[in-house]
PDB file of C-alpha atoms in Angstrom:
ATOM      1  CA  MET A   1     -57.243  -3.740   9.258  1.00 43.00           C
ATOM      2  CA  LYS A   2     -55.317  -5.246   5.814  1.00 51.00           C
ATOM      3  CA  GLN A   3     -52.695  -2.611   4.624  1.00 52.00           C
ATOM      4  CA  SER A   4     -52.924  -1.675   0.925  1.00 50.00           C
ATOM      5  CA  ALA A   5     -50.723  -2.338  -1.827  1.00 46.00           C
ATOM      6  CA  GLU A   6     -48.796   0.553  -1.813  1.00 43.00           C
ATOM      7  CA  GLN A   7     -48.620   0.763   1.763  1.00 47.00           C
ATOM      8  CA  THR A   8     -46.670  -2.514   1.157  1.00 47.00           C
ATOM      9  CA  THR A   9     -44.347  -1.113  -0.747  1.00 47.00           C
ATOM     10  CA  LEU A  10     -43.722   1.748   0.578  1.00 53.00           C
ATOM     11  CA  LYS A  11     -42.685   0.339   4.394  1.00 63.00           C
ATOM     12  CA  PRO A  12     -39.741  -1.284   2.492  1.00 75.00           C
ATOM     13  CA  VAL A  13     -38.475   1.256   1.091  1.00 88.00           C
ATOM     14  CA  ALA A  14     -38.239   3.326   3.895  1.00 91.00           C
ATOM     15  CA  THR A  15     -36.794   1.377   5.937  1.00 92.00           C
ATOM     16  CA  LYS A  16     -34.123   1.552   3.467  1.00 93.00           C
ATOM     17  CA  TYR A  17     -34.304   5.432   3.327  1.00 95.00           C
ATOM     18  CA  VAL A  18     -33.920   5.375   7.168  1.00 95.00           C
ATOM     19  CA  TYR A  19     -31.109   2.875   7.496  1.00 94.00           C
ATOM     20  CA  ASP A  20     -29.110   4.203   4.564  1.00 91.00           C
ATOM     21  CA  ALA A  21     -29.804   7.520   6.130  1.00 94.00           C
ATOM     22  CA  LEU A  22     -29.236   7.194   9.779  1.00 94.00           C
ATOM     23  CA  LYS A  23     -26.357   4.415   9.042  1.00 89.00           C
ATOM     24  CA  GLU A  24     -24.008   8.093   6.854  1.00 85.00           C
ATOM     25  CA  LYS A  25     -24.879  10.171  10.230  1.00 89.00           C
ATOM     26  CA  ILE A  26     -23.113   7.966  12.483  1.00 87.00           C
ATOM     27  CA  LEU A  27     -20.468   6.571   9.812  1.00 79.00           C
ATOM     28  CA  SER A  28     -19.879  10.797   9.452  1.00 77.00           C
ATOM     29  CA  PHE A  29     -20.031  11.407  13.260  1.00 81.00           C
ATOM     30  CA  GLU A  30     -22.719  13.705  12.280  1.00 86.00           C
ATOM     31  CA  ILE A  31     -24.571  11.872  15.487  1.00 89.00           C
ATOM     32  CA  TYR A  32     -21.891  11.924  17.949  1.00 86.00           C
ATOM     33  CA  PRO A  33     -20.513   8.549  19.000  1.00 86.00           C
ATOM     34  CA  GLY A  34     -21.983   7.884  22.297  1.00 87.00           C
ATOM     35  CA  SER A  35     -25.458  10.162  21.137  1.00 90.00           C
ATOM     36  CA  ARG A  36     -28.603   9.090  22.658  1.00 93.00           C
ATOM     37  CA  VAL A  37     -31.272   8.669  20.186  1.00 93.00           C
ATOM     38  CA  THR A  38     -35.092   8.077  20.107  1.00 93.00           C
ATOM     39  CA  GLU A  39     -37.446   6.307  17.460  1.00 94.00           C
ATOM     40  CA  SER A  40     -39.640  10.224  18.108  1.00 93.00           C
ATOM     41  CA  GLU A  41     -36.695  11.794  17.014  1.00 94.00           C
ATOM     42  CA  LEU A  42     -35.461  10.547  14.456  1.00 95.00           C
ATOM     43  CA  ALA A  43     -39.060   9.852  12.996  1.00 95.00           C
ATOM     44  CA  ASP A  44     -39.451  13.494  12.869  1.00 95.00           C
ATOM     45  CA  LEU A  45     -35.956  13.936  11.424  1.00 94.00           C
ATOM     46  CA  PHE A  46     -36.862  11.898   8.736  1.00 95.00           C
ATOM     47  CA  MET A  47     -39.815  12.969   8.606  1.00 94.00           C
ATOM     48  CA  VAL A  48     -41.168   8.983   8.692  1.00 95.00           C
ATOM     49  CA  SER A  49     -43.848   7.265  10.953  1.00 94.00           C
ATOM     50  CA  ARG A  50     -41.849   5.016  13.822  1.00 93.00           C
ATOM     51  CA  THR A  51     -42.287   2.128  12.178  1.00 94.00           C
ATOM     52  CA  PRO A  52     -39.587   1.811   9.168  1.00 95.00           C
ATOM     53  CA  VAL A  53     -37.015   3.686  12.032  1.00 96.00           C
ATOM     54  CA  ARG A  54     -38.137   0.864  14.586  1.00 95.00           C
ATOM     55  CA  GLU A  55     -36.778  -1.325  11.720  1.00 96.00           C
ATOM     56  CA  ALA A  56     -33.753   0.539  10.738  1.00 96.00           C
ATOM     57  CA  LEU A  57     -32.242   0.744  14.260  1.00 96.00           C
ATOM     58  CA  LEU A  58     -32.710  -3.071  14.608  1.00 96.00           C
ATOM     59  CA  ARG A  59     -30.606  -3.882  11.912  1.00 93.00           C
ATOM     60  CA  LEU A  60     -27.979  -1.450  12.703  1.00 93.00           C
ATOM     61  CA  GLU A  61     -27.848  -2.553  15.823  1.00 91.00           C
ATOM     62  CA  SER A  62     -27.329  -6.279  14.422  1.00 87.00           C
ATOM     63  CA  GLU A  63     -24.667  -4.737  12.676  1.00 81.00           C
ATOM     64  CA  GLY A  64     -22.630  -3.375  16.181  1.00 80.00           C
ATOM     65  CA  PHE A  65     -23.227   0.264  15.772  1.00 86.00           C
ATOM     66  CA  LEU A  66     -25.846   1.294  18.568  1.00 90.00           C
ATOM     67  CA  THR A  67     -27.346  -0.445  21.352  1.00 93.00           C
ATOM     68  CA  ILE A  68     -31.140  -0.669  21.810  1.00 94.00           C
ATOM     69  CA  ARG A  69     -32.132   0.065  25.747  1.00 92.00           C
ATOM     70  CA  PRO A  70     -35.500  -0.550  26.493  1.00 87.00           C
ATOM     71  CA  LYS A  71     -37.276   2.472  27.477  1.00 84.00           C
ATOM     72  CA  GLN A  72     -34.088   4.603  27.306  1.00 89.00           C
ATOM     73  CA  GLY A  73     -33.368   5.111  23.751  1.00 88.00           C
ATOM     74  CA  CYS A  74     -31.192   4.277  21.579  1.00 94.00           C
ATOM     75  CA  PHE A  75     -27.232   4.637  22.348  1.00 94.00           C
ATOM     76  CA  ILE A  76     -25.255   4.697  19.259  1.00 91.00           C
ATOM     77  CA  LYS A  77     -21.807   3.038  19.958  1.00 86.00           C
ATOM     78  CA  PRO A  78     -18.955   4.362  21.421  1.00 83.00           C
ATOM     79  CA  ILE A  79     -15.423   4.645  19.500  1.00 80.00           C
ATOM     80  CA  ASN A  80     -12.166   3.530  22.305  1.00 81.00           C
ATOM     81  CA  ILE A  81      -9.780   3.857  20.409  1.00 81.00           C
ATOM     82  CA  GLU A  82      -7.331   2.128  23.039  1.00 84.00           C
ATOM     83  CA  GLU A  83      -9.807  -0.903  22.708  1.00 85.00           C
ATOM     84  CA  LEU A  84      -9.547  -0.778  18.386  1.00 85.00           C
ATOM     85  CA  GLY A  85      -5.846  -0.920  18.353  1.00 87.00           C
ATOM     86  CA  GLU A  86      -6.366  -4.230  20.630  1.00 92.00           C
ATOM     87  CA  TYR A  87      -8.433  -5.244  17.854  1.00 92.00           C
ATOM     88  CA  TYR A  88      -5.934  -4.041  15.301  1.00 92.00           C
ATOM     89  CA  GLY A  89      -3.664  -6.389  16.977  1.00 94.00           C
ATOM     90  CA  VAL A  90      -6.052  -9.221  16.354  1.00 96.00           C
ATOM     91  CA  ARG A  91      -6.431  -8.515  13.342  1.00 96.00           C
ATOM     92  CA  THR A  92      -2.412  -8.299  12.115  1.00 97.00           C
ATOM     93  CA  ALA A  93      -2.300 -11.902  13.931  1.00 97.00           C
ATOM     94  CA  LEU A  94      -5.363 -13.322  11.777  1.00 98.00           C
ATOM     95  CA  GLU A  95      -4.252 -11.504   8.132  1.00 98.00           C
ATOM     96  CA  VAL A  96      -1.134 -13.002   8.638  1.00 98.00           C
ATOM     97  CA  ALA A  97      -2.336 -16.440   9.355  1.00 98.00           C
ATOM     98  CA  ALA A  98      -5.072 -15.795   6.433  1.00 98.00           C
ATOM     99  CA  VAL A  99      -1.606 -14.904   4.038  1.00 98.00           C
ATOM    100  CA  GLU A 100       0.125 -17.898   5.222  1.00 98.00           C
ATOM    101  CA  GLY A 101      -2.213 -20.444   4.136  1.00 98.00           C
ATOM    102  CA  ALA A 102      -3.101 -18.470   1.504  1.00 98.00           C
ATOM    103  CA  CYS A 103       0.371 -19.066   0.019  1.00 98.00           C
ATOM    104  CA  HIS A 104       0.065 -23.022   1.164  1.00 97.00           C
ATOM    105  CA  TYR A 105      -3.261 -23.400  -0.374  1.00 97.00           C
ATOM    106  CA  MET A 106      -4.988 -21.034  -2.751  1.00 98.00           C
ATOM    107  CA  PRO A 107      -6.123 -22.061  -6.108  1.00 97.00           C
ATOM    108  CA  GLU A 108      -4.005 -19.955  -8.448  1.00 97.00           C
ATOM    109  CA  SER A 109      -7.434 -19.108 -10.930  1.00 97.00           C
ATOM    110  CA  GLU A 110      -8.411 -17.449  -7.409  1.00 97.00           C
ATOM    111  CA  LEU A 111      -5.206 -15.483  -6.707  1.00 98.00           C
ATOM    112  CA  GLN A 112      -5.739 -14.142 -10.789  1.00 97.00           C
ATOM    113  CA  GLN A 113      -8.268 -12.618 -10.334  1.00 97.00           C
ATOM    114  CA  LEU A 114      -7.873 -10.708  -7.249  1.00 97.00           C
ATOM    115  CA  LEU A 115      -4.993  -9.354  -8.976  1.00 96.00           C
ATOM    116  CA  HIS A 116      -7.008  -8.505 -11.797  1.00 95.00           C
ATOM    117  CA  LEU A 117      -9.845  -6.785  -9.030  1.00 95.00           C
ATOM    118  CA  TRP A 118      -7.286  -5.113  -7.679  1.00 97.00           C
ATOM    119  CA  SER A 119      -4.910  -3.739 -10.928  1.00 95.00           C
ATOM    120  CA  PRO A 120      -3.772  -0.733  -9.503  1.00 92.00           C
ATOM    121  CA  ASP A 121      -5.484   0.986 -12.881  1.00 90.00           C
ATOM    122  CA  GLN A 122      -9.326  -0.202 -10.885  1.00 86.00           C
ATOM    123  CA  ALA A 123      -8.249   2.380  -8.600  1.00 81.00           C
ATOM    124  CA  LEU A 124      -9.300   5.025 -11.254  1.00 79.00           C
ATOM    125  CA  VAL A 125     -12.390   4.031 -11.304  1.00 80.00           C
ATOM    126  CA  GLU A 126     -14.749   6.065  -8.523  1.00 75.00           C
ATOM    127  CA  HIS A 127     -15.335   4.684  -5.693  1.00 76.00           C
ATOM    128  CA  SER A 128     -17.781   5.516  -2.530  1.00 80.00           C
ATOM    129  CA  ALA A 129     -16.756   4.957   1.080  1.00 77.00           C
ATOM    130  CA  ASP A 130     -19.345   2.282   1.853  1.00 77.00           C
ATOM    131  CA  GLN A 131     -18.432   0.068  -1.819  1.00 85.00           C
ATOM    132  CA  MET A 132     -14.711   0.855  -1.489  1.00 88.00           C
ATOM    133  CA  GLU A 133     -15.122  -1.002   2.912  1.00 85.00           C
ATOM    134  CA  ASP A 134     -17.019  -3.684   0.739  1.00 88.00           C
ATOM    135  CA  LYS A 135     -14.763  -4.289  -1.262  1.00 93.00           C
ATOM    136  CA  ASP A 136     -11.603  -3.880   0.904  1.00 93.00           C
ATOM    137  CA  GLU A 137     -12.912  -6.280   3.211  1.00 93.00           C
ATOM    138  CA  SER A 138     -14.056  -9.211   1.164  1.00 96.00           C
ATOM    139  CA  PHE A 139     -10.091  -8.872  -0.108  1.00 97.00           C
ATOM    140  CA  HIS A 140      -9.499  -9.750   3.094  1.00 97.00           C
ATOM    141  CA  ILE A 141     -11.839 -12.671   3.441  1.00 97.00           C
ATOM    142  CA  SER A 142     -10.893 -13.436   0.729  1.00 98.00           C
ATOM    143  CA  LEU A 143      -7.776 -14.298   1.781  1.00 98.00           C
ATOM    144  CA  ALA A 144      -8.583 -16.395   4.762  1.00 98.00           C
ATOM    145  CA  LEU A 145     -11.399 -18.243   2.862  1.00 98.00           C
ATOM    146  CA  GLY A 146      -7.992 -19.246   0.857  1.00 98.00           C
ATOM    147  CA  SER A 147      -6.431 -20.524   3.507  1.00 97.00           C
ATOM    148  CA  GLY A 148      -8.672 -23.334   4.166  1.00 96.00           C
ATOM    149  CA  ASN A 149      -9.680 -22.328   8.438  1.00 97.00           C
ATOM    150  CA  SER A 150     -13.029 -21.863   8.860  1.00 96.00           C
ATOM    151  CA  THR A 151     -12.070 -20.873  12.382  1.00 97.00           C
ATOM    152  CA  LEU A 152      -9.855 -17.996  11.597  1.00 97.00           C
ATOM    153  CA  VAL A 153     -12.265 -16.361   8.936  1.00 97.00           C
ATOM    154  CA  LYS A 154     -15.225 -16.703  11.718  1.00 96.00           C
ATOM    155  CA  TYR A 155     -12.802 -14.853  13.853  1.00 97.00           C
ATOM    156  CA  LEU A 156     -12.024 -12.425  11.524  1.00 96.00           C
ATOM    157  CA  GLN A 157     -15.906 -11.451  10.470  1.00 93.00           C
ATOM    158  CA  ASP A 158     -16.051 -10.668  14.354  1.00 91.00           C
ATOM    159  CA  VAL A 159     -12.974  -8.311  13.860  1.00 92.00           C
ATOM    160  CA  ASN A 160     -14.451  -6.920  11.457  1.00 88.00           C
ATOM    161  CA  ASP A 161     -17.536  -6.083  13.215  1.00 82.00           C
ATOM    162  CA  HIS A 162     -16.250  -4.062  15.915  1.00 81.00           C
ATOM    163  CA  ILE A 163     -13.560  -2.399  13.838  1.00 83.00           C
ATOM    164  CA  ARG A 164     -15.672  -1.312  10.899  1.00 78.00           C
ATOM    165  CA  ILE A 165     -16.473   2.519  11.468  1.00 73.00           C
ATOM    166  CA  ILE A 166     -13.533   3.367  11.598  1.00 75.00           C
ATOM    167  CA  ARG A 167     -12.111   0.869   8.827  1.00 75.00           C
ATOM    168  CA  ARG A 168     -14.744   3.172   6.433  1.00 71.00           C
ATOM    169  CA  VAL A 169     -13.132   6.792   6.778  1.00 69.00           C
ATOM    170  CA  ASP A 170     -10.095   4.579   5.745  1.00 69.00           C
ATOM    171  CA  PHE A 171     -11.645   5.135   2.288  1.00 78.00           C
ATOM    172  CA  GLN A 172     -12.729   8.777   2.269  1.00 73.00           C
ATOM    173  CA  ASP A 173      -9.191   9.887   0.948  1.00 76.00           C
ATOM    174  CA  GLU A 174      -8.228   9.327  -2.131  1.00 83.00           C
ATOM    175  CA  GLU A 175      -4.352   8.829  -2.007  1.00 86.00           C
ATOM    176  CA  ARG A 176      -5.515   5.845   0.133  1.00 85.00           C
ATOM    177  CA  VAL A 177      -7.669   4.366  -1.510  1.00 88.00           C
ATOM    178  CA  LYS A 178      -4.739   4.249  -4.230  1.00 91.00           C
ATOM    179  CA  ARG A 179      -2.842   3.093  -2.110  1.00 92.00           C
ATOM    180  CA  THR A 180      -5.049   0.112  -0.491  1.00 93.00           C
ATOM    181  CA  TYR A 181      -4.729  -1.095  -4.887  1.00 95.00           C
ATOM    182  CA  ALA A 182      -1.313  -1.093  -4.632  1.00 96.00           C
ATOM    183  CA  GLU A 183      -0.474  -2.845  -1.786  1.00 97.00           C
ATOM    184  CA  HIS A 184      -3.676  -5.000  -2.022  1.00 97.00           C
ATOM    185  CA  HIS A 185      -1.928  -6.362  -5.246  1.00 98.00           C
ATOM    186  CA  ALA A 186       1.341  -6.680  -3.955  1.00 98.00           C
ATOM    187  CA  ILE A 187       0.411  -9.291  -1.629  1.00 98.00           C
ATOM    188  CA  ILE A 188      -1.166 -11.165  -3.838  1.00 98.00           C
ATOM    189  CA  GLU A 189       1.431 -11.116  -6.245  1.00 98.00           C
ATOM    190  CA  ALA A 190       3.485 -12.565  -3.505  1.00 98.00           C
ATOM    191  CA  ILE A 191       0.764 -14.773  -2.696  1.00 98.00           C
ATOM    192  CA  VAL A 192       1.410 -16.118  -6.079  1.00 98.00           C
ATOM    193  CA  GLY A 193       4.901 -16.472  -5.503  1.00 98.00           C
ATOM    194  CA  ARG A 194       4.384 -18.094  -2.913  1.00 98.00           C
ATOM    195  CA  GLU A 195       6.600 -16.506  -1.530  1.00 98.00           C
ATOM    196  CA  VAL A 196       5.560 -16.238   2.259  1.00 98.00           C
ATOM    197  CA  ASP A 197       7.429 -14.121   4.289  1.00 98.00           C
ATOM    198  CA  LYS A 198       7.276 -11.329   1.188  1.00 98.00           C
ATOM    199  CA  ALA A 199       3.812 -11.644   2.245  1.00 98.00           C
ATOM    200  CA  ARG A 200       3.324 -12.072   5.975  1.00 98.00           C
ATOM    201  CA  ASN A 201       5.762  -8.978   5.961  1.00 98.00           C
ATOM    202  CA  LEU A 202       3.812  -7.427   3.040  1.00 98.00           C
ATOM    203  CA  MET A 203       0.525  -7.491   5.248  1.00 98.00           C
ATOM    204  CA  LYS A 204       1.649  -6.405   8.564  1.00 97.00           C
ATOM    205  CA  ARG A 205       2.763  -3.510   6.817  1.00 97.00           C
ATOM    206  CA  HIS A 206      -0.870  -2.681   4.751  1.00 95.00           C
ATOM    207  CA  ILE A 207      -2.290  -3.505   8.758  1.00 95.00           C
ATOM    208  CA  GLN A 208      -0.632  -1.036  10.037  1.00 93.00           C
ATOM    209  CA  ARG A 209      -0.755   2.274   7.503  1.00 90.00           C
ATOM    210  CA  SER A 210      -4.179   1.206   7.801  1.00 85.00           C
ATOM    211  CA  GLN A 211      -5.098   1.591  11.697  1.00 86.00           C
ATOM    212  CA  ASP A 212      -2.319   4.622  11.725  1.00 87.00           C
ATOM    213  CA  PHE A 213      -4.183   7.110   8.852  1.00 80.00           C
ATOM    214  CA  ALA A 214      -7.696   6.141  10.531  1.00 75.00           C
ATOM    215  CA  LYS A 215      -7.052   6.490  13.778  1.00 80.00           C
ATOM    216  CA  THR A 216      -5.384   9.566  13.329  1.00 81.00           C
ATOM    217  CA  LEU A 217      -8.257  11.245  10.884  1.00 71.00           C
ATOM    218  CA  THR A 218     -11.222   9.741  13.371  1.00 74.00           C
ATOM    219  CA  LEU A 219      -9.564  11.628  15.985  1.00 76.00           C
ATOM    220  CA  THR A 220      -9.742  14.263  14.044  1.00 75.00           C
ATOM    221  CA  GLN A 221     -13.114  14.533  12.486  1.00 71.00           C
ATOM    222  CA  LEU A 222     -14.640  13.467  15.689  1.00 72.00           C
ATOM    223  CA  ALA A 223     -12.797  16.519  17.564  1.00 76.00           C
ATOM    224  CA  LYS A 224     -14.260  18.775  14.815  1.00 71.00           C
ATOM    225  CA  LYS A 225     -17.318  17.114  15.353  1.00 68.00           C
ATOM    226  CA  LYS A 226     -17.807  17.680  18.740  1.00 69.00           C
ATOM    227  CA  ALA A 227     -16.654  21.436  18.316  1.00 69.00           C
ATOM    228  CA  GLY A 228     -19.643  21.577  16.377  1.00 67.00           C
ATOM    229  CA  GLY A 229     -22.315  20.066  18.999  1.00 63.00           C
ATOM    230  CA  SER A 230     -25.401  18.206  18.132  1.00 63.00           C
ATOM    231  CA  ARG A 231     -28.591  17.882  18.204  1.00 63.00           C
ATOM    232  CA  PHE A 232     -28.750  14.644  20.293  1.00 67.00           C
ATOM    233  CA  GLU A 233     -27.616  13.835  22.957  1.00 58.00           C
ATOM    234  CA  ARG A 234     -24.150  12.138  24.543  1.00 60.00           C
ATOM    235  CA  SER A 235     -24.146   9.640  27.334  1.00 54.00           C
TER     236      SER A 235
END
């Protein structure tokens, strides 16, 4: 049986709706890390058929937010603070290598564009946590690309995939957003001046502050959500 034009149009709309809503529930810990969810539960929750739920789950799995186990259900990725610390350690090494390379190879024109994008004045513009996380990740990838080392870019993207949830939490605080702009701007200024040691040290402190803040906030939110309970099972 052929689908009508209206059904064909509504399908991606429903999938995006489920994807966006489910991702928000995961990132806000409304669905607790490690919880088990099923297609039928989510279809009832979002009042849609199982097809857009299935497609949204596949996309979220590809992005590392959950694991789909046939005949068992879907399991939200648990948060392991110690493991995240290890990823941040690797990230610091990669980011330091990126700013070193950027100091030597990144064109002045690209650096001037970043200076404008990360002017502290821009912090006054309202951003959602998702928008800030995307912009922040783009900044760090831009420096890695500017280093001219494509392998470094690949590894940094892989690390980002593993720490995206905790990084997103970092941008739910207005003061952290302002500090991020200020710190990024200072890092770019050091690269523009080709001050390698200064750029390295600024980046190290930037990553450490981000990790410390996100870890503290994540643990606080996890404790609150755990105490409040969840409609979904925990594995």
